[in-house]
Amino acid sequence: MPHQLNIQVGYVANRQNKMVIPQNLNYGGIGGGAASQPFNQPGLADGLRTVSPMIVLRPLGRVKYDSLQTSVNRRMSNGFQFTAAYTYAKAIDWWADNIPIPEYWYLNKAEQWGIYAAVPHKFDASAIYELPFGSGRRFLNNGGLGAKIVGGWQLNGVFTASSGKPFTVGASSVSLNAPGSLQRADQVKDKVEIYGFKPNASYFDVTAFRPVTEVRFGTAKFNSLRGPGVANLDLSLFRAVALSDTVKLQFRVEAFNVTNTPHFANPSNLNVSNLQLNPNGTVRNLNGFGVINSTQNIGREYDERYFRLGMRLSF
């Protein structure tokens, strides 16, 4: 392509079937309580009767991944190179990331949900720019004092942005009374509005959910909501100094998360049973439900902005 560009567009898919996953054989039936657990029945030997989970590994897991992946690369030319990549992906599985819900597994085998680790949108870009000053460059290449001061500098940048991780709104399992299964909330609105992060406020419309008071599973879907997206920019400035023909010293100034942008995590309290409403349906007390109170580590050494100085000697 012109301007030293290399553009790639591709479709990438993955299918995984019969994945070995843990399964609890000692789960209780809906509304049956501990008395319905298979290994808590009269007649079993004293050493076998228990209400504890009985975990086995079975080839029941399935994963489906489809994505559009694009990239643009420019090889080093005139002191500049960059690469950028964008991925649009959809991933679903049939096991809700090992959530122990065996009864729900048998009753709803056809239901699918998004995978926690997968995000629909992801963009990555990086660039290297050798400043055009000094020996062999466009400007101040006469070897004078100016070339020695401003020559040999290199600016680097890495930018990452992605959608947030999905999450499930749960509820108290008292009415479900099914040991070994987790309860989900009832979703009472067709669309759940996302408000975004505000201190001590709910990230989403909490009035779209209600606790379940009947002997059944809730209507909210697994991983149906998505947390805050993240964006991060790292910058660095290098300068190489030739000490001899074979020895070079490089000075490095690096700034991680240079914009000091918070990378908020999902709400930690997702149990709608903690929510208290007024008689008219307005919120009286969140009790932490739906509130974001932590950040996530997106893979850098630290999440907040910090600077690092260093030197590298090569010979």
mmCIF file of C-alpha atoms in Angstrom:
data_model
loop_
_atom_site.group_PDB
_atom_site.id
_atom_site.type_symbol
_atom_site.label_atom_id
_atom_site.label_comp_id
_atom_site.label_asym_id
_atom_site.label_seq_id
_atom_site.Cartn_x
_atom_site.Cartn_y
_atom_site.Cartn_z
ATOM 1 C CA MET A 1 0.000 0.000 0.000
ATOM 2 C CA PRO A 2 1.111 3.647 -0.411
ATOM 3 C CA HIS A 3 3.088 5.341 2.380
ATOM 4 C CA GLN A 4 4.567 2.005 3.527
ATOM 5 C CA LEU A 5 1.157 0.873 4.830
ATOM 6 C CA ASN A 6 0.167 -2.742 5.356
ATOM 7 C CA ILE A 7 -3.576 -3.281 5.923
ATOM 8 C CA GLN A 8 -5.104 -6.585 6.995
ATOM 9 C CA VAL A 9 -8.750 -7.526 7.510
ATOM 10 C CA GLY A 10 -9.769 -10.985 8.653
ATOM 11 C CA TYR A 11 -12.453 -13.116 10.210
ATOM 12 C CA VAL A 12 -11.278 -15.172 13.183
ATOM 13 C CA ALA A 13 -13.446 -17.806 14.836
ATOM 14 C CA ASN A 14 -13.044 -20.441 17.498
ATOM 15 C CA ARG A 15 -15.227 -23.334 18.595
ATOM 16 C CA GLN A 16 -14.632 -25.378 21.726
ATOM 17 C CA ASN A 17 -16.820 -28.361 22.509
ATOM 18 C CA LYS A 18 -16.879 -30.868 25.340
ATOM 19 C CA MET A 19 -14.670 -28.741 27.567
ATOM 20 C CA VAL A 20 -14.014 -30.376 30.914
ATOM 21 C CA ILE A 21 -15.718 -28.303 33.605
ATOM 22 C CA PRO A 22 -16.567 -28.840 37.286
ATOM 23 C CA GLN A 23 -20.101 -29.891 38.163
ATOM 24 C CA ASN A 24 -21.715 -30.296 41.564
ATOM 25 C CA LEU A 25 -23.672 -33.558 41.788
ATOM 26 C CA ASN A 26 -25.037 -32.719 45.229
ATOM 27 C CA TYR A 27 -27.324 -29.844 44.251
ATOM 28 C CA GLY A 28 -30.842 -29.449 45.573
ATOM 29 C CA GLY A 29 -33.991 -29.234 43.507
ATOM 30 C CA ILE A 30 -35.869 -25.951 43.166
ATOM 31 C CA GLY A 31 -37.707 -25.396 46.450
ATOM 32 C CA GLY A 32 -36.451 -28.705 47.807
ATOM 33 C CA GLY A 33 -33.814 -27.418 50.193
ATOM 34 C CA ALA A 34 -31.201 -29.661 51.783
ATOM 35 C CA ALA A 35 -33.675 -32.558 51.905
ATOM 36 C CA SER A 36 -33.580 -32.763 48.106
ATOM 37 C CA GLN A 37 -29.815 -33.101 47.802
ATOM 38 C CA PRO A 38 -28.928 -36.564 46.418
ATOM 39 C CA PHE A 39 -26.127 -37.170 48.925
ATOM 40 C CA ASN A 40 -28.245 -36.096 51.900
ATOM 41 C CA GLN A 41 -30.823 -38.858 51.717
ATOM 42 C CA PRO A 42 -31.797 -41.300 54.496
ATOM 43 C CA GLY A 43 -30.263 -44.709 54.095
ATOM 44 C CA LEU A 44 -26.834 -43.530 52.976
ATOM 45 C CA ALA A 45 -23.914 -44.643 55.091
ATOM 46 C CA ASP A 46 -22.920 -42.177 57.788
ATOM 47 C CA GLY A 47 -19.662 -41.391 56.032
ATOM 48 C CA LEU A 48 -21.393 -40.600 52.730
ATOM 49 C CA ARG A 49 -24.319 -38.463 53.801
ATOM 50 C CA THR A 50 -23.473 -34.775 53.384
ATOM 51 C CA VAL A 51 -24.837 -31.412 52.254
ATOM 52 C CA SER A 52 -21.420 -30.358 50.958
ATOM 53 C CA PRO A 53 -20.775 -30.046 47.212
ATOM 54 C CA MET A 54 -19.709 -33.209 45.377
ATOM 55 C CA ILE A 55 -17.623 -31.946 42.481
ATOM 56 C CA VAL A 56 -16.890 -34.017 39.383
ATOM 57 C CA LEU A 57 -15.356 -33.059 36.050
ATOM 58 C CA ARG A 58 -17.530 -33.575 32.984
ATOM 59 C CA PRO A 59 -17.143 -32.645 29.275
ATOM 60 C CA LEU A 60 -20.130 -30.291 29.171
ATOM 61 C CA GLY A 61 -18.592 -26.914 28.378
ATOM 62 C CA ARG A 62 -18.939 -25.176 25.017
ATOM 63 C CA VAL A 63 -17.580 -21.863 23.733
ATOM 64 C CA LYS A 64 -18.281 -19.994 20.508
ATOM 65 C CA TYR A 65 -16.134 -17.050 19.396
ATOM 66 C CA ASP A 66 -16.458 -14.934 16.229
ATOM 67 C CA SER A 67 -14.564 -11.757 15.429
ATOM 68 C CA LEU A 68 -13.665 -9.203 12.792
ATOM 69 C CA GLN A 69 -10.003 -8.271 13.193
ATOM 70 C CA THR A 70 -8.331 -5.410 11.356
ATOM 71 C CA SER A 71 -4.842 -3.953 11.538
ATOM 72 C CA VAL A 72 -2.846 -1.171 9.903
ATOM 73 C CA ASN A 73 0.952 -1.151 10.063
ATOM 74 C CA ARG A 74 3.533 1.293 8.800
ATOM 75 C CA ARG A 75 7.097 0.088 8.763
ATOM 76 C CA MET A 76 9.855 2.407 9.931
ATOM 77 C CA SER A 77 10.333 5.123 7.321
ATOM 78 C CA ASN A 78 11.775 8.598 7.863
ATOM 79 C CA GLY A 79 11.990 7.834 11.557
ATOM 80 C CA PHE A 80 8.319 6.959 12.030
ATOM 81 C CA GLN A 81 6.418 3.701 12.416
ATOM 82 C CA PHE A 82 3.063 2.751 13.880
ATOM 83 C CA THR A 83 0.628 -0.105 14.202
ATOM 84 C CA ALA A 84 -3.080 -0.025 14.996
ATOM 85 C CA ALA A 85 -5.532 -2.882 15.465
ATOM 86 C CA TYR A 86 -9.274 -3.054 16.039
ATOM 87 C CA THR A 87 -11.308 -6.133 16.962
ATOM 88 C CA TYR A 88 -15.059 -6.520 16.998
ATOM 89 C CA ALA A 89 -15.908 -9.799 18.700
ATOM 90 C CA LYS A 90 -18.789 -11.824 20.035
ATOM 91 C CA ALA A 91 -18.225 -14.728 22.385
ATOM 92 C CA ILE A 92 -20.791 -16.901 24.133
ATOM 93 C CA ASP A 93 -20.619 -19.985 26.274
ATOM 94 C CA TRP A 94 -22.991 -22.426 27.906
ATOM 95 C CA TRP A 95 -21.552 -22.439 31.397
ATOM 96 C CA ALA A 96 -21.522 -18.847 32.675
ATOM 97 C CA ASP A 97 -17.851 -18.926 33.625
ATOM 98 C CA ASN A 98 -18.198 -21.885 36.010
ATOM 99 C CA ILE A 99 -21.027 -20.364 38.031
ATOM 100 C CA PRO A 100 -22.289 -23.373 40.051
ATOM 101 C CA ILE A 101 -25.868 -23.580 38.811
ATOM 102 C CA PRO A 102 -26.370 -27.245 37.935
ATOM 103 C CA GLU A 103 -30.163 -27.213 38.225
ATOM 104 C CA TYR A 104 -30.365 -24.258 35.879
ATOM 105 C CA TRP A 105 -28.004 -26.085 33.530
ATOM 106 C CA TYR A 106 -30.399 -28.994 33.152
ATOM 107 C CA LEU A 107 -33.534 -26.850 32.831
ATOM 108 C CA ASN A 108 -32.121 -24.344 30.347
ATOM 109 C CA LYS A 109 -29.492 -26.060 28.239
ATOM 110 C CA ALA A 110 -30.208 -23.849 25.234
ATOM 111 C CA GLU A 111 -29.561 -20.530 26.986
ATOM 112 C CA GLN A 112 -26.367 -18.742 26.107
ATOM 113 C CA TRP A 113 -24.567 -15.795 27.662
ATOM 114 C CA GLY A 114 -21.569 -13.602 27.070
ATOM 115 C CA ILE A 115 -18.169 -14.658 28.322
ATOM 116 C CA TYR A 116 -16.722 -12.460 31.069
ATOM 117 C CA ALA A 117 -13.242 -12.302 29.541
ATOM 118 C CA ALA A 118 -14.454 -11.262 26.068
ATOM 119 C CA VAL A 119 -15.193 -7.648 25.091
ATOM 120 C CA PRO A 120 -17.004 -6.630 21.875
ATOM 121 C CA HIS A 121 -14.729 -3.705 20.995
ATOM 122 C CA LYS A 122 -10.972 -3.447 21.443
ATOM 123 C CA PHE A 123 -8.553 -0.955 19.917
ATOM 124 C CA ASP A 124 -4.770 -0.936 20.299
ATOM 125 C CA ALA A 125 -2.250 1.442 18.779
ATOM 126 C CA SER A 126 1.463 2.028 19.182
ATOM 127 C CA ALA A 127 3.918 4.375 17.509
ATOM 128 C CA ILE A 128 7.615 5.210 17.455
ATOM 129 C CA TYR A 129 8.864 8.595 16.265
ATOM 130 C CA GLU A 130 12.550 9.413 16.027
ATOM 131 C CA LEU A 131 12.796 13.197 16.264
ATOM 132 C CA PRO A 132 14.301 14.635 13.043
ATOM 133 C CA PHE A 133 17.298 16.300 14.685
ATOM 134 C CA GLY A 134 20.958 15.373 14.814
ATOM 135 C CA SER A 135 23.361 13.323 12.769
ATOM 136 C CA GLY A 136 21.700 11.607 9.816
ATOM 137 C CA ARG A 137 18.416 13.476 10.376
ATOM 138 C CA ARG A 138 16.650 16.209 8.469
ATOM 139 C CA PHE A 139 17.522 19.095 10.771
ATOM 140 C CA LEU A 140 20.622 20.135 12.728
ATOM 141 C CA ASN A 141 22.681 17.411 11.094
ATOM 142 C CA ASN A 142 25.928 19.369 10.920
ATOM 143 C CA GLY A 143 27.316 17.871 14.099
ATOM 144 C CA GLY A 144 27.291 21.121 16.057
ATOM 145 C CA LEU A 145 26.260 21.792 19.647
ATOM 146 C CA GLY A 146 22.574 21.923 18.735
ATOM 147 C CA ALA A 147 22.747 18.470 17.181
ATOM 148 C CA LYS A 148 24.348 17.069 20.321
ATOM 149 C CA ILE A 149 21.615 18.543 22.528
ATOM 150 C CA VAL A 150 18.481 17.671 20.565
ATOM 151 C CA GLY A 151 19.726 14.715 18.521
ATOM 152 C CA GLY A 152 19.058 11.058 19.273
ATOM 153 C CA TRP A 153 15.614 11.475 20.874
ATOM 154 C CA GLN A 154 12.826 8.956 20.304
ATOM 155 C CA LEU A 155 9.161 9.355 21.322
ATOM 156 C CA ASN A 156 7.043 6.219 21.898
ATOM 157 C CA GLY A 157 3.364 5.772 22.646
ATOM 158 C CA VAL A 158 0.974 2.902 23.400
ATOM 159 C CA PHE A 159 -2.800 3.442 23.508
ATOM 160 C CA THR A 160 -5.420 0.866 24.488
ATOM 161 C CA ALA A 161 -9.206 1.143 24.659
ATOM 162 C CA SER A 162 -11.829 -1.544 25.121
ATOM 163 C CA SER A 163 -15.409 -2.167 26.140
ATOM 164 C CA GLY A 164 -16.204 -3.123 29.710
ATOM 165 C CA LYS A 165 -16.684 -6.601 31.162
ATOM 166 C CA PRO A 166 -20.197 -8.097 31.496
ATOM 167 C CA PHE A 167 -21.896 -8.852 34.794
ATOM 168 C CA THR A 168 -25.028 -10.490 36.174
ATOM 169 C CA VAL A 169 -27.516 -8.994 38.626
ATOM 170 C CA GLY A 170 -28.277 -11.519 41.352
ATOM 171 C CA ALA A 171 -30.714 -11.823 44.230
ATOM 172 C CA SER A 172 -31.236 -13.650 47.491
ATOM 173 C CA SER A 173 -31.769 -17.374 46.980
ATOM 174 C CA VAL A 174 -34.060 -17.819 50.004
ATOM 175 C CA SER A 175 -37.223 -18.340 47.946
ATOM 176 C CA LEU A 176 -35.351 -20.530 45.456
ATOM 177 C CA ASN A 177 -34.227 -22.854 48.254
ATOM 178 C CA ALA A 178 -32.021 -24.875 45.923
ATOM 179 C CA PRO A 179 -28.606 -25.628 47.477
ATOM 180 C CA GLY A 180 -25.806 -25.462 44.938
ATOM 181 C CA SER A 181 -27.578 -22.946 42.685
ATOM 182 C CA LEU A 182 -27.292 -19.173 42.485
ATOM 183 C CA GLN A 183 -30.265 -16.885 42.099
ATOM 184 C CA ARG A 184 -30.648 -14.070 39.586
ATOM 185 C CA ALA A 185 -32.860 -11.016 39.957
ATOM 186 C CA ASP A 186 -36.127 -10.431 38.157
ATOM 187 C CA GLN A 187 -35.721 -7.844 35.397
ATOM 188 C CA VAL A 188 -38.882 -5.700 35.320
ATOM 189 C CA LYS A 189 -37.887 -3.256 32.571
ATOM 190 C CA ASP A 190 -37.206 -4.134 28.951
ATOM 191 C CA LYS A 191 -34.168 -1.846 28.804
ATOM 192 C CA VAL A 192 -31.716 -1.126 31.605
ATOM 193 C CA GLU A 193 -30.255 2.373 31.452
ATOM 194 C CA ILE A 194 -26.535 2.729 32.164
ATOM 195 C CA TYR A 195 -25.684 5.927 34.047
ATOM 196 C CA GLY A 196 -21.920 5.577 34.208
ATOM 197 C CA PHE A 197 -19.681 6.117 37.201
ATOM 198 C CA LYS A 198 -20.610 8.633 39.891
ATOM 199 C CA PRO A 199 -19.295 8.507 43.468
ATOM 200 C CA ASN A 200 -21.660 6.680 45.821
ATOM 201 C CA ALA A 201 -24.284 6.388 43.074
ATOM 202 C CA SER A 202 -25.588 3.433 41.101
ATOM 203 C CA TYR A 203 -23.885 2.629 37.804
ATOM 204 C CA PHE A 204 -27.141 1.451 36.223
ATOM 205 C CA ASP A 205 -30.886 1.819 36.752
ATOM 206 C CA VAL A 206 -31.346 -0.316 39.847
ATOM 207 C CA THR A 207 -35.148 0.028 39.675
ATOM 208 C CA ALA A 208 -35.074 -2.232 36.609
ATOM 209 C CA PHE A 209 -34.585 -5.216 38.943
ATOM 210 C CA ARG A 210 -36.500 -6.797 41.794
ATOM 211 C CA PRO A 211 -35.834 -9.669 44.209
ATOM 212 C CA VAL A 212 -37.474 -13.010 43.410
ATOM 213 C CA THR A 213 -40.147 -14.000 45.936
ATOM 214 C CA GLU A 214 -41.403 -17.144 44.201
ATOM 215 C CA VAL A 215 -39.952 -20.644 43.949
ATOM 216 C CA ARG A 216 -38.202 -20.172 40.608
ATOM 217 C CA PHE A 217 -35.151 -18.636 38.981
ATOM 218 C CA GLY A 218 -35.113 -14.918 38.179
ATOM 219 C CA THR A 219 -35.670 -13.546 34.686
ATOM 220 C CA ALA A 220 -32.468 -11.480 34.403
ATOM 221 C CA LYS A 221 -30.020 -12.941 31.913
ATOM 222 C CA PHE A 222 -26.474 -13.930 32.734
ATOM 223 C CA ASN A 223 -23.884 -11.282 31.847
ATOM 224 C CA SER A 224 -26.572 -9.070 30.293
ATOM 225 C CA LEU A 225 -25.048 -5.781 31.497
ATOM 226 C CA ARG A 226 -21.604 -4.419 30.795
ATOM 227 C CA GLY A 227 -19.322 -2.425 33.043
ATOM 228 C CA PRO A 228 -17.252 0.675 32.238
ATOM 229 C CA GLY A 229 -14.879 0.604 29.316
ATOM 230 C CA VAL A 230 -11.228 1.458 29.777
ATOM 231 C CA ALA A 231 -8.757 3.682 27.952
ATOM 232 C CA ASN A 232 -5.051 3.970 28.687
ATOM 233 C CA LEU A 233 -2.150 5.913 27.195
ATOM 234 C CA ASP A 234 1.519 5.227 27.951
ATOM 235 C CA LEU A 235 4.236 7.558 26.671
ATOM 236 C CA SER A 236 8.001 7.345 26.815
ATOM 237 C CA LEU A 237 10.958 9.405 25.684
ATOM 238 C CA PHE A 238 14.318 7.781 24.931
ATOM 239 C CA ARG A 239 17.655 9.271 24.065
ATOM 240 C CA ALA A 240 20.583 7.238 22.800
ATOM 241 C CA VAL A 241 24.162 8.445 23.209
ATOM 242 C CA ALA A 242 27.037 6.703 21.436
ATOM 243 C CA LEU A 243 29.926 6.291 23.875
ATOM 244 C CA SER A 244 32.006 4.483 21.255
ATOM 245 C CA ASP A 245 31.507 2.569 18.030
ATOM 246 C CA THR A 246 30.173 -0.441 19.944
ATOM 247 C CA VAL A 247 28.847 1.017 23.205
ATOM 248 C CA LYS A 248 25.605 2.995 23.528
ATOM 249 C CA LEU A 249 23.887 4.480 26.542
ATOM 250 C CA GLN A 250 20.132 5.047 26.458
ATOM 251 C CA PHE A 251 18.282 7.354 28.854
ATOM 252 C CA ARG A 252 14.595 6.520 29.349
ATOM 253 C CA VAL A 253 11.692 8.556 30.751
ATOM 254 C CA GLU A 254 8.449 6.564 30.862
ATOM 255 C CA ALA A 255 4.960 7.703 31.870
ATOM 256 C CA PHE A 256 2.336 5.002 32.414
ATOM 257 C CA ASN A 257 -1.325 6.053 32.227
ATOM 258 C CA VAL A 258 -0.064 9.541 31.488
ATOM 259 C CA THR A 259 -3.592 11.017 31.545
ATOM 260 C CA ASN A 260 -4.223 9.437 34.981
ATOM 261 C CA THR A 261 -7.539 8.072 33.712
ATOM 262 C CA PRO A 262 -9.313 5.800 36.232
ATOM 263 C CA HIS A 263 -10.046 2.274 35.022
ATOM 264 C CA PHE A 264 -13.196 1.521 36.950
ATOM 265 C CA ALA A 265 -14.184 -2.052 37.767
ATOM 266 C CA ASN A 266 -17.694 -3.477 37.705
ATOM 267 C CA PRO A 267 -19.985 -2.841 40.678
ATOM 268 C CA SER A 268 -18.983 -5.179 43.485
ATOM 269 C CA ASN A 269 -22.436 -5.473 45.103
ATOM 270 C CA LEU A 270 -24.830 -6.959 42.553
ATOM 271 C CA ASN A 271 -27.423 -8.458 44.902
ATOM 272 C CA VAL A 272 -30.729 -6.647 44.324
ATOM 273 C CA SER A 273 -31.998 -7.932 47.671
ATOM 274 C CA ASN A 274 -29.820 -5.251 49.311
ATOM 275 C CA LEU A 275 -31.825 -2.510 47.585
ATOM 276 C CA GLN A 276 -34.473 -0.677 49.613
ATOM 277 C CA LEU A 277 -37.270 1.127 47.740
ATOM 278 C CA ASN A 278 -39.912 3.599 48.827
ATOM 279 C CA PRO A 279 -43.608 2.690 48.400
ATOM 280 C CA ASN A 280 -43.691 4.740 45.164
ATOM 281 C CA GLY A 281 -40.812 2.728 43.662
ATOM 282 C CA THR A 282 -38.060 5.307 44.128
ATOM 283 C CA VAL A 283 -34.777 4.408 45.777
ATOM 284 C CA ARG A 284 -34.628 4.842 49.539
ATOM 285 C CA ASN A 285 -31.270 3.169 50.207
ATOM 286 C CA LEU A 286 -28.885 1.519 47.759
ATOM 287 C CA ASN A 287 -26.943 -0.267 50.498
ATOM 288 C CA GLY A 288 -24.080 -0.447 48.021
ATOM 289 C CA PHE A 289 -26.127 -2.174 45.303
ATOM 290 C CA GLY A 290 -24.882 -1.259 41.823
ATOM 291 C CA VAL A 291 -22.210 1.116 43.152
ATOM 292 C CA ILE A 292 -18.696 1.121 41.691
ATOM 293 C CA ASN A 293 -16.114 1.422 44.456
ATOM 294 C CA SER A 294 -12.944 -0.040 42.951
ATOM 295 C CA THR A 295 -10.695 0.037 39.909
ATOM 296 C CA GLN A 296 -9.270 -2.741 37.803
ATOM 297 C CA ASN A 297 -5.721 -3.507 36.763
ATOM 298 C CA ILE A 298 -5.629 -3.681 32.984
ATOM 299 C CA GLY A 299 -2.196 -5.249 32.787
ATOM 300 C CA ARG A 300 0.166 -2.358 33.436
ATOM 301 C CA GLU A 301 2.404 -2.417 36.477
ATOM 302 C CA TYR A 302 0.130 0.102 38.199
ATOM 303 C CA ASP A 303 -3.256 1.533 37.308
ATOM 304 C CA GLU A 304 -2.658 5.118 38.412
ATOM 305 C CA ARG A 305 -0.234 7.410 36.605
ATOM 306 C CA TYR A 306 3.394 6.989 37.486
ATOM 307 C CA PHE A 307 6.754 7.856 36.017
ATOM 308 C CA ARG A 308 9.868 5.771 35.691
ATOM 309 C CA LEU A 309 13.413 6.865 34.914
ATOM 310 C CA GLY A 310 16.058 4.482 33.702
ATOM 311 C CA MET A 311 19.240 3.900 31.751
ATOM 312 C CA ARG A 312 20.239 1.086 29.428
ATOM 313 C CA LEU A 313 23.789 0.268 28.416
ATOM 314 C CA SER A 314 24.246 -1.822 25.269
ATOM 315 C CA PHE A 315 27.536 -3.092 23.912
#
